[in-house]
Coordinates of C-alpha atoms and ligand atoms in Angstrom, one line a residue:
X1062 CA 67.0 80.6 43.3
X1063 CA 69.9 81.4 45.7
X1064 CA 67.9 84.6 46.5
X1065 CA 64.9 82.5 47.5
X1066 CA 66.9 80.2 49.8
X1067 CA 68.4 83.2 51.4
X1068 CA 64.9 84.6 52.1
X1069 CA 63.8 81.3 53.5
X1070 CA 66.8 81.2 55.8
X1071 CA 66.1 84.7 57.1
X1072 CA 62.5 83.6 57.8
X1073 CA 63.7 80.5 59.5
X1074 CA 66.1 82.4 61.7
X1075 CA 63.3 84.9 62.5
X1076 CA 61.0 82.2 63.6
X1077 CA 63.4 79.9 65.3
X1078 CA 65.5 82.3 67.4
X1079 CA 62.7 83.2 69.7
X1080 CA 61.8 79.5 70.0
X1081 CA 65.4 78.6 70.9
X1082 CA 65.5 81.4 73.4
X1083 CA 62.2 80.2 75.0
X1084 CA 63.5 76.7 75.2
X1085 CA 66.7 77.8 76.9
X1086 CA 64.8 79.9 79.3
X1087 CA 62.5 77.0 80.2
X1088 CA 65.5 74.7 80.7
X1089 CA 67.1 77.2 83.1
X1090 CA 63.8 77.6 85.0
X1091 CA 63.5 73.8 85.4
X1092 CA 67.1 73.6 86.6
X1093 CA 66.6 76.3 89.1
X1094 CA 63.4 74.8 90.4
X1095 CA 65.0 71.4 90.9
X1096 CA 67.8 73.0 92.9
X1097 CA 65.3 75.0 95.0
X1098 CA 63.0 72.1 95.6
X1099 CA 65.9 70.0 96.7
X1100 CA 67.0 72.7 99.0
X1101 CA 63.5 72.9 100.3
X1102 CA 63.2 69.2 101.0
X1103 CA 65.8 69.3 103.7
X1104 CA 64.8 68.2 107.1
X1105 CA 64.6 70.7 109.9
X1106 CA 67.3 73.2 109.7
X1107 CA 67.6 75.5 106.7
X1108 CA 71.2 75.5 105.6
X1109 CA 72.7 78.9 105.1
X1110 CA 75.5 78.7 102.6
X1111 CA 78.5 80.9 103.5
X1112 CA 80.8 81.7 100.6
X1113 CA 84.2 82.1 102.2
X1114 CA 86.1 85.3 101.7
X1115 CA 83.7 88.2 101.6
X1116 CA 86.4 90.4 102.9
X1117 CA 87.9 93.4 101.2
X1118 CA 91.4 93.5 102.5
X1119 CA 94.2 91.2 101.3
X1120 CA 96.2 91.5 104.5
X1121 CA 93.4 89.8 106.5
X1122 CA 92.1 87.2 104.3
X1123 CA 92.7 85.3 101.1
X1124 CA 90.6 87.0 98.5
X1125 CA 88.9 84.3 96.5
X1126 CA 87.4 85.3 93.1
X1127 CA 85.7 82.0 92.8
X1128 CA 84.0 80.1 95.7
X1129 CA 84.4 76.7 94.1
X1130 CA 88.2 76.6 94.2
X1131 CA 90.0 74.8 97.1
X1132 CA 93.0 77.1 97.0
X1133 CA 91.6 80.0 99.0
X1134 CA 92.6 79.2 102.5
X1135 CA 95.8 81.4 102.4
X1136 CA 97.8 78.5 103.9
X1137 CA 95.8 78.7 107.1
X1138 CA 95.0 75.3 108.5
X1139 CA 91.6 76.0 110.1
X1140 CA 90.3 77.8 106.9
X1141 CA 91.5 74.8 104.8
X1142 CA 89.8 72.3 107.0
X1143 CA 86.5 74.2 107.2
X1144 CA 86.5 74.7 103.4
X1145 CA 86.3 71.0 103.0
X1146 CA 83.0 70.9 105.0
X1147 CA 81.6 74.1 103.5
X1148 CA 82.2 72.6 100.1
X1149 CA 80.4 69.5 101.1
X1150 CA 77.3 71.6 101.9
X1151 CA 77.6 74.0 99.0
X1152 CA 74.2 74.0 97.4
X1153 CA 75.6 74.7 93.9
X1154 CA 78.6 72.3 93.9
X1155 CA 76.8 69.5 95.8
X1156 CA 73.1 69.9 95.5
X1157 CA 72.6 66.2 96.6
X1158 CA 74.2 66.8 99.9
X1159 CA 71.5 69.3 100.7
X1160 CA 69.0 66.4 100.7
X1161 CA 70.2 65.3 104.1
X1162 CA 67.9 63.4 106.3
X1163 CA 70.3 60.5 106.3
X1164 CA 72.8 62.5 108.4
X1165 CA 73.6 61.5 111.9
X1166 CA 76.4 62.2 114.4
X1167 CA 78.6 59.5 113.0
X1168 CA 78.3 60.8 109.4
X1169 CA 79.2 64.3 110.5
X1170 CA 82.1 63.0 112.4
X1171 CA 83.3 61.0 109.4
X1172 CA 83.1 64.2 107.3
X1173 CA 85.2 66.2 109.8
X1174 CA 87.7 63.4 110.0
X1175 CA 87.9 63.1 106.3
X1176 CA 89.0 66.8 106.1
X1177 CA 91.7 66.1 108.6
X1178 CA 93.2 63.2 106.8
X1179 CA 93.1 65.1 103.5
X1180 CA 94.5 68.4 104.9
X1181 CA 97.1 67.3 107.5
X1182 CA 98.9 65.1 105.1
X1183 CA 99.5 67.9 102.7
X1184 CA 103.2 69.0 102.7
X1185 CA 102.4 72.6 102.9
X1186 CA 100.1 72.0 105.9
X1187 CA 102.7 70.0 107.7
X1188 CA 105.1 72.9 107.4
X1189 CA 102.4 75.3 108.7
X1190 CA 101.7 73.0 111.6
X1191 CA 105.4 73.0 112.7
X1192 CA 105.4 76.7 112.8
X1193 CA 102.3 77.1 115.1
X1194 CA 102.6 78.0 118.7
X1195 CA 102.6 75.1 121.2
X1196 CA 99.2 76.0 122.5
X1197 CA 97.7 75.9 118.9
X1198 CA 99.4 72.6 118.1
X1199 CA 97.9 71.1 121.2
X1200 CA 94.5 72.4 120.2
X1201 CA 94.9 71.1 116.6
X1202 CA 95.9 67.6 117.8
X1203 CA 92.6 67.2 119.7
X1204 CA 90.4 69.4 117.6
X1205 CA 88.5 66.4 116.0
X1206 CA 87.3 65.2 119.5
X1207 CA 84.1 66.4 121.1
X1208 CA 82.7 63.2 122.7
X1209 CA 84.1 63.5 126.2
X1210 CA 82.1 61.7 128.8
X1211 CA 80.4 63.5 131.7
X1212 CA 82.0 62.8 135.1
X1213 CA 79.4 64.6 137.2
X1214 CA 76.0 65.8 136.1
X1215 CA 72.8 67.1 137.7
X1216 CA 70.5 64.2 138.4
X1217 CA 68.4 64.0 135.3
X1218 CA 67.1 67.5 135.5
X1219 CA 68.0 70.8 133.9
X1220 CA 70.3 72.0 136.7
X1221 CA 69.5 73.1 140.3
X1222 CA 66.2 74.7 141.1
X1223 CA 63.6 72.2 139.9
X1224 CA 61.7 72.1 143.2
X1225 CA 58.2 73.5 143.4
X1226 CA 58.3 74.9 139.8
X1227 CA 54.8 75.9 138.7
X1228 CA 55.7 76.8 135.1
X1229 CA 58.5 76.2 132.6
X1230 CA 61.8 77.7 133.8
X1231 CA 62.4 81.1 132.2
X1232 CA 66.2 80.9 132.3
X1233 CA 69.0 78.5 132.9
X1234 CA 72.2 80.1 134.2
X1235 CA 75.0 78.1 132.7
X1236 CA 78.2 79.4 134.2
X1237 CA 81.7 78.4 133.1
X1238 CA 83.8 77.5 136.1
X1239 CA 86.8 75.5 137.1
X1240 CA 87.5 73.1 140.0
X1241 CA 89.5 75.6 141.9
X1242 CA 86.8 78.3 141.7
X1243 CA 84.8 77.1 144.7
X1244 CA 84.5 80.6 146.1
X1245 CA 83.2 82.0 142.9
X1246 CA 80.5 79.4 142.8
X1247 CA 79.5 80.0 146.4
X1248 CA 79.2 83.7 145.8
X1249 CA 77.0 83.2 142.8
X1250 CA 74.8 80.7 144.5
X1251 CA 74.1 83.2 147.3
X1252 CA 73.5 86.1 145.1
X1253 CA 72.6 86.6 141.4
X1254 CA 72.7 82.8 140.7
X1255 CA 70.0 81.8 143.2
X1256 CA 67.8 79.2 141.7
X1257 CA 64.0 78.9 142.1
X1258 CA 61.4 81.6 141.8
X1259 CA 63.0 85.0 141.2
X1260 CA 60.9 88.2 141.2
X1261 CA 61.4 90.6 138.3
X1262 CA 61.5 94.3 138.3
X1263 CA 58.1 95.8 137.3
X1264 CA 55.1 96.3 139.4
X1265 CA 51.9 94.3 138.9
X1266 CA 48.5 95.7 139.5
X1267 CA 48.7 95.1 143.2
X1268 CA 51.9 97.1 143.4
X1269 CA 54.1 94.1 144.1
X1270 CA 57.2 93.1 142.2
X1271 CA 56.7 90.9 139.3
X1272 CA 57.8 90.1 135.8
X1273 CA 60.0 87.3 137.1
X1274 CA 60.1 83.5 136.7
X1275 CA 61.8 80.3 137.5
X1276 CA 65.6 80.1 137.4
X1277 CA 67.8 77.0 137.0
X1278 CA 71.5 77.0 137.6
X1279 CA 74.4 74.8 136.4
X1280 CA 78.2 75.2 136.5
X1281 CA 80.2 73.9 133.6
X1282 CA 83.6 72.4 134.3
X1283 CA 86.3 70.4 132.6
X1284 CA 88.7 68.1 134.4
X1285 CA 91.1 70.2 136.4
X1286 CA 93.2 67.1 137.4
X1287 CA 96.6 68.5 138.3
X1288 CA 99.3 66.2 139.7
X1289 CA 100.8 69.0 141.9
X1290 CA 97.4 69.6 143.6
X1291 CA 96.6 66.0 144.0
X1292 CA 93.4 64.0 143.4
X1293 CA 91.4 65.4 146.4
X1294 CA 89.6 68.1 144.4
X1295 CA 87.4 65.7 142.5
X1296 CA 86.2 64.3 145.8
X1297 CA 85.3 67.8 147.0
X1298 CA 83.5 68.5 143.8
X1299 CA 81.5 65.4 144.2
X1300 CA 80.4 66.5 147.6
X1301 CA 79.6 69.9 146.2
X1302 CA 77.4 68.3 143.5
X1303 CA 75.6 66.1 146.1
X1304 CA 74.8 69.2 148.1
X1305 CA 73.8 71.7 145.4
X1306 CA 73.0 69.5 142.3
X1307 CA 74.4 72.1 140.0
X1308 CA 77.7 70.6 138.8
X1309 CA 78.2 69.5 135.2
X1310 CA 81.7 68.2 134.7
X1311 CA 83.2 66.5 131.6
X1312 CA 86.5 64.6 131.3
X1313 CA 88.6 67.0 129.2
X1314 CA 91.4 69.3 130.4
X1315 CA 89.9 72.6 131.6
X1316 CA 92.0 75.0 129.5
X1317 CA 91.2 78.2 127.7
X1318 CA 91.4 76.7 124.3
X1319 CA 89.1 73.8 125.4
X1320 CA 86.2 76.2 126.3
X1321 CA 84.7 75.6 122.9
X1322 CA 84.4 71.9 123.7
X1323 CA 82.5 73.1 126.8
X1324 CA 80.0 75.0 124.6
X1325 CA 79.3 72.1 122.3
X1326 CA 78.9 69.6 125.1
X1327 CA 76.7 72.0 127.0
X1328 CA 74.4 72.5 123.9
X1329 CA 74.2 68.7 123.7
X1330 CA 73.3 68.3 127.4
X1331 CA 70.8 71.2 127.2
X1332 CA 69.1 69.7 124.2
X1333 CA 68.6 66.4 126.1
X1334 CA 67.8 67.8 129.6
X1335 CA 66.2 71.1 129.2
X1336 CA 63.4 70.9 126.7
X1337 CA 61.2 73.3 128.5
X1338 CA 63.7 76.0 129.5
X1339 CA 63.1 79.2 127.5
X1340 CA 66.4 81.0 127.7
X1341 CA 70.0 80.3 128.5
X1342 CA 72.5 82.7 130.1
X1343 CA 76.0 81.5 129.4
X1344 CA 78.8 83.3 131.0
X1345 CA 81.9 83.4 133.2
X1346 CA 82.1 82.9 137.0
X1347 CA 83.7 86.3 137.5
X1348 CA 80.7 88.4 136.3
X1349 CA 77.9 90.1 138.1
X1350 CA 74.4 89.7 136.7
X1351 CA 71.4 91.8 137.5
X1352 CA 69.1 88.8 137.4
X1353 CA 65.8 90.5 138.4
X1354 CA 66.3 93.0 135.5
X1355 CA 67.3 90.2 133.2
X1356 CA 64.1 88.3 133.9
X1357 CA 61.9 91.3 133.2
X1358 CA 63.8 92.1 130.0
X1359 CA 63.3 88.5 128.8
X1360 CA 59.6 88.5 129.7
X1361 CA 59.3 91.7 127.6
X1362 CA 60.9 90.0 124.7
X1363 CA 58.3 87.2 124.9
X1364 CA 55.5 89.7 124.9
X1365 CA 56.5 91.2 121.6
X1366 CA 54.0 90.4 118.8
X1367 CA 56.6 88.8 116.5
X1368 CA 58.2 86.9 119.4
X1369 CA 57.3 83.4 118.1
X1370 CA 59.1 84.2 114.8
X1371 CA 62.2 85.8 116.2
X1372 CA 62.8 83.7 119.3
X1373 CA 64.6 81.0 117.3
X1374 CA 67.3 83.6 116.4
X1375 CA 67.4 85.3 119.8
X1376 CA 70.8 86.2 121.1
X1377 CA 71.9 89.3 123.0
X1378 CA 75.1 90.4 124.6
X1379 CA 78.0 92.7 124.0
X1380 CA 78.3 92.3 120.2
X1381 CA 81.7 92.7 118.5
X1382 CA 81.8 93.2 114.8
X1383 CA 84.8 93.2 112.5
X1384 CA 87.1 91.7 115.2
X1385 CA 90.6 90.6 114.2
X1386 CA 92.6 87.6 115.4
X1387 CA 95.1 88.5 118.0
X1388 CA 98.6 88.1 116.6
X1389 CA 100.6 88.9 119.7
X1390 CA 102.2 85.7 120.7
X1391 CA 102.2 86.4 124.4
X1392 CA 98.5 86.9 124.5
X1393 CA 96.1 84.2 125.7
X1394 CA 94.0 84.9 122.7
X1395 CA 96.9 84.5 120.3
X1396 CA 95.9 82.9 117.0
X1397 CA 98.8 82.4 114.5
X1398 CA 98.0 83.4 111.0
X1399 CA 99.2 79.9 109.9
X1400 CA 96.1 78.6 111.8
X1401 CA 93.4 81.1 110.9
X1402 CA 93.2 84.0 108.4
X1403 CA 90.3 86.4 108.1
X1404 CA 88.1 88.7 110.1
X1405 CA 86.1 87.1 112.9
X1406 CA 82.4 86.9 112.3
X1407 CA 80.1 89.2 114.4
X1408 CA 79.9 87.6 117.8
X1409 CA 78.7 88.3 121.3
X1410 CA 81.5 88.5 123.9
X1411 CA 81.7 85.3 125.9
X1412 CA 81.8 87.0 129.4
X1413 CA 78.0 86.8 129.3
X1414 CA 75.5 86.2 126.6
X1415 CA 71.8 85.3 126.6
X1416 CA 70.1 83.1 124.0
X1417 CA 66.9 81.2 123.6
X1418 CA 66.5 77.5 124.2
X1419 CA 65.4 77.1 120.6
X1420 CA 68.6 78.7 119.3
X1421 CA 70.6 76.4 121.6
X1422 CA 69.2 73.4 119.7
X1423 CA 69.9 75.0 116.4
X1424 CA 73.5 75.8 117.5
X1425 CA 74.1 72.2 118.5
X1426 CA 72.9 71.1 115.1
X1427 CA 74.9 73.5 113.0
X1428 CA 78.0 73.0 115.1
X1429 CA 78.4 69.6 113.7
X1430 CA 79.5 71.1 110.5
X1431 CA 81.8 73.7 111.9
X1432 CA 85.3 72.7 113.1
X1433 CA 86.1 73.6 116.6
X1434 CA 87.9 77.0 117.0
X1435 CA 90.0 77.8 120.0
X1436 CA 88.2 81.0 121.1
X1437 CA 84.7 80.0 122.3
X1438 CA 82.7 83.1 121.6
X1439 CA 84.2 83.5 118.1
X1440 CA 83.1 79.9 117.5
X1441 CA 79.5 80.7 118.5
X1442 CA 79.7 83.6 116.0
X1443 CA 80.9 81.2 113.3
X1444 CA 77.9 78.9 114.0
X1445 CA 75.5 81.9 114.0
X1446 CA 76.7 83.0 110.5
X1447 CA 75.8 79.5 109.3
X1448 CA 72.4 79.8 110.8
X1449 CA 71.9 83.1 109.1
X1450 CA 71.3 84.6 112.6
X1451 CA 72.7 87.8 114.1
X1452 CA 73.4 88.4 117.7
X1453 CA 71.9 91.7 118.9
X1454 CA 74.0 94.2 120.8
X1455 CA 72.7 95.5 124.2
X1456 CA 74.6 98.3 125.9
X1457 CA 73.6 97.0 129.3
X1458 CA 76.1 94.1 128.9
X1459 CA 79.3 95.6 130.2
X1460 CA 81.9 92.9 129.4
X1461 CA 84.5 95.6 129.4
X1462 CA 83.3 97.2 132.7
X1463 CA 81.7 100.7 133.3
X1464 CA 83.1 103.7 131.5
X1465 CA 85.3 105.7 134.0
X1466 CA 83.4 107.2 136.9
X1467 CA 79.9 105.9 136.1
X1468 CA 80.2 103.0 138.5
X1469 CA 80.0 105.4 141.4
X1470 CA 76.5 106.6 140.6
X1471 CA 73.9 105.5 143.1
X1472 CA 71.8 103.5 140.6
X1473 CA 74.6 102.4 138.3
X1474 CA 74.2 98.7 138.9
X1475 CA 70.5 98.9 138.4
X1476 CA 71.0 100.1 134.8
X1477 CA 73.0 97.1 133.7
X1478 CA 72.3 93.5 132.9
X1479 CA 75.8 92.3 133.3
X1480 CA 79.3 93.6 134.3
X1481 CA 82.7 91.9 134.0
X1482 CA 84.7 91.4 136.1
X1483 CA 84.1 91.1 139.8
X1484 CA 85.7 89.1 142.5
X1485 CA 83.5 86.8 144.7
X1486 CA 83.7 89.2 147.7
X1487 CA 82.6 92.1 145.4
X1488 CA 79.7 90.1 144.1
X1489 CA 78.4 89.5 147.6
X1490 CA 78.8 93.2 148.5
X1491 CA 77.2 94.4 145.3
X1492 CA 74.2 92.2 145.8
X1493 CA 73.7 93.5 149.3
X1494 CA 74.1 97.1 148.1
X1495 CA 71.5 96.6 145.4
X1496 CA 68.9 95.4 147.8
X1497 CA 69.4 98.6 149.8
X1498 CA 69.0 100.9 146.7
X1499 CA 66.4 98.9 144.9
X1500 CA 63.4 100.9 146.0
X1501 CA 65.1 104.2 145.1
X1502 CA 66.4 102.9 141.7
X1503 CA 63.3 101.0 140.8
X1504 CA 62.4 103.0 137.7
X1505 CA 65.8 103.8 136.2
X1506 CA 66.0 102.6 132.6
X1507 CA 68.5 100.1 131.4
X1508 CA 71.6 101.6 129.8
X1509 CA 71.0 102.5 126.2
X1510 CA 67.4 101.5 126.4
X1511 CA 65.6 104.2 124.5
X1512 CA 61.9 103.7 124.5
X1513 CA 60.6 102.1 121.3
X1514 CA 64.0 101.9 119.5
X1515 CA 65.8 98.7 118.9
X1516 CA 69.4 98.3 119.9
X1517 CA 71.8 97.6 117.1
X1518 CA 75.1 96.0 116.9
X1519 CA 78.0 98.4 117.0
X1520 CA 81.5 98.1 115.8
X1521 CA 84.0 97.8 118.6
X1522 CA 87.6 98.6 117.6
X1523 CA 88.7 95.8 119.9
X1524 CA 91.1 93.1 119.0
X1525 CA 90.1 89.9 120.7
Ligands
NAG727 C1 74.5 57.3 109.7 O1 74.3 57.6 108.3 C2 75.1 56.8 107.5 C3 74.8 57.3 106.1 O2 74.9 58.7 106.0 C4 74.7 55.4 107.6 O3 75.5 54.6 106.8 C5 74.8 54.9 109.0 O4 74.3 53.6 109.2 C6 74.0 55.8 110.0 N1 74.3 55.5 111.3 C7 73.3 55.4 112.3 C8 73.8 55.0 113.6 O5 72.2 55.7 112.0
NAG728 C1 98.9 72.7 138.5 O1 98.8 73.5 139.7 C2 100.0 74.3 139.9 C3 99.8 75.0 141.2 O2 98.5 75.5 141.4 C4 100.2 75.2 138.8 O3 101.3 76.0 139.0 C5 100.3 74.4 137.5 O4 100.4 75.3 136.4 C6 99.1 73.5 137.3 N1 99.4 72.7 136.1 C7 98.4 72.5 135.1 C8 98.8 71.6 134.0 O5 97.4 73.1 135.2
NAG729 C1 91.6 69.6 125.7 O1 91.3 68.4 126.4 C2 91.9 67.2 125.9 C3 91.3 66.1 126.7 O2 91.6 66.2 128.1 C4 93.4 67.3 126.0 O3 94.0 66.2 125.5 C5 93.8 68.5 125.2 O4 95.2 68.7 125.4 C6 93.1 69.8 125.6 N1 93.4 70.8 124.7 C7 94.0 72.0 125.0 C8 94.2 73.0 124.0 O5 94.3 72.2 126.2
NAG730 C1 60.7 66.9 127.6 O1 61.4 65.9 128.2 C2 60.6 65.1 129.1 C3 61.5 64.2 129.9 O2 62.7 64.0 129.2 C4 59.5 64.4 128.3 O3 58.7 63.6 129.2 C5 58.7 65.4 127.6 O4 57.7 64.8 126.7 C6 59.6 66.4 126.8 N1 58.7 67.5 126.2 C7 58.9 68.0 125.0 C8 58.0 69.1 124.6 O5 59.7 67.5 124.2
NAG731 C1 107.0 86.1 119.8 O1 107.2 87.2 118.9 C2 108.4 87.8 119.0 C3 108.4 89.0 118.0 O2 107.2 89.5 117.8 C4 109.6 86.9 118.7 O3 110.8 87.5 118.9 C5 109.5 85.6 119.6 O4 110.4 84.7 119.2 C6 108.1 85.0 119.5 N1 108.0 84.0 120.5 C7 107.6 82.7 120.2 C8 107.5 81.7 121.3 O5 107.2 82.4 119.1

């Protein structure tokens, strides 16, 4: 009898185990599909989840074994704050938050503020705060704010140059400037920053220069109010704006650590005012740009067969990968390790970078869930990571100037798209020189532009 029961048990096990396995498999499948369909039902922007701590060296970053724990910020305030937001959008921990739609600016702001009240009140964080440099404390105290009002803006249009446009502008030149840099702005207006129709640098069938397009221009400024200089500058700036229509100024202190605010406010203004503009050049007012070449380069990008798919991710510049925070306390780039730990994401140097109008809108959107970071180009990199987009390196962006001696070559400036850094008087001279050598240097290729190969990001051993 016992023998028979035993046999029956064996049969039962034989029959049932596969059934149980199948049921478990089905359950897992259903669960996965629910999560994916939820992730798929999000509104416009696909959320790219970034697990913190994909680094391999303990001296740079906390090394989390598990992405769901909150204790992986290594005592660094920024990492801790951002972790709160990244957890909120973690598709595994909080699948419901992926079903967004109901999100708006005020809910994003509430989310960022919530992190602040949670984190800053921690004893350990208070201690870290006290040990930060003065500049970083100042940044942290205003880090939650990004709603500064505009003091001066171009009159309803996307910068200077709207007159007589016969097609959508190809590029908006958005140049970071300050109140005191009037001479820089004048030099740019007269040279590479001229707005309106700009010819490119290839020949059309009739032998004339073409490949160009329409250029718009805007200068981005904070408030340079300075008691020792007096209030007269803002009056001058207003006159400058009346004359040229290319001033966009907001009411925040124009300091190095506030440049990120400039980025975010610019994206917001661009999204409202420039819905037709195809590309943005964003850079400093002490660079020299080979605008005709830039136009032609961008036209070529638009002609590529997959352009409509890749343009939403398009960003080129001098790309820096594996950068480390600067830990020298006298440097203007100094970031104490009590504030940020980790390797910087891949980013394009802020001296000059070009990206698409489409990407600008995506950056604005994703920036709402990334806390401001004091170094503006690194911040753009942080946003790019969350868009699952990669900036592309182009060797013709010389944000660290020419290699020794190469500047002297006759056609040197015709082979570049950008060089940093040049004084206003040099910019004017270079522009005049380029006109003289243009015919001779017409066909020289851009630096590093090998026919048919794509440029790739390189690793710079630079500490930024
Ligand atoms: C923003 O979204 C929240 C919910 O996420 C909602 O309570 C609030 O009313 C919304 N605000 C506006 C201005 O739409
Ligand atoms: C104000 O201007 C003076 C003179 O140019 C300068 O030394 C000082 O650092 C400025 N102060 C601020 C807060 O920018
Ligand atoms: C940024 O601007 C705000 C508003 O003017 C100011 O309070 C803050 O001190 C500035 N931050 C830095 C780091 O200069
Ligand atoms: C762009 O903006 C203008 C004015 O703000 C508006 O009339 C136009 O419909 C917009 N075009 C697109 C494609 O959104
Ligand atoms: C900067 O660092 C040096 C040593 O690296 C230290 O002696 C000095 O006190 C620091 N200065 C500040 C303002 O923290």
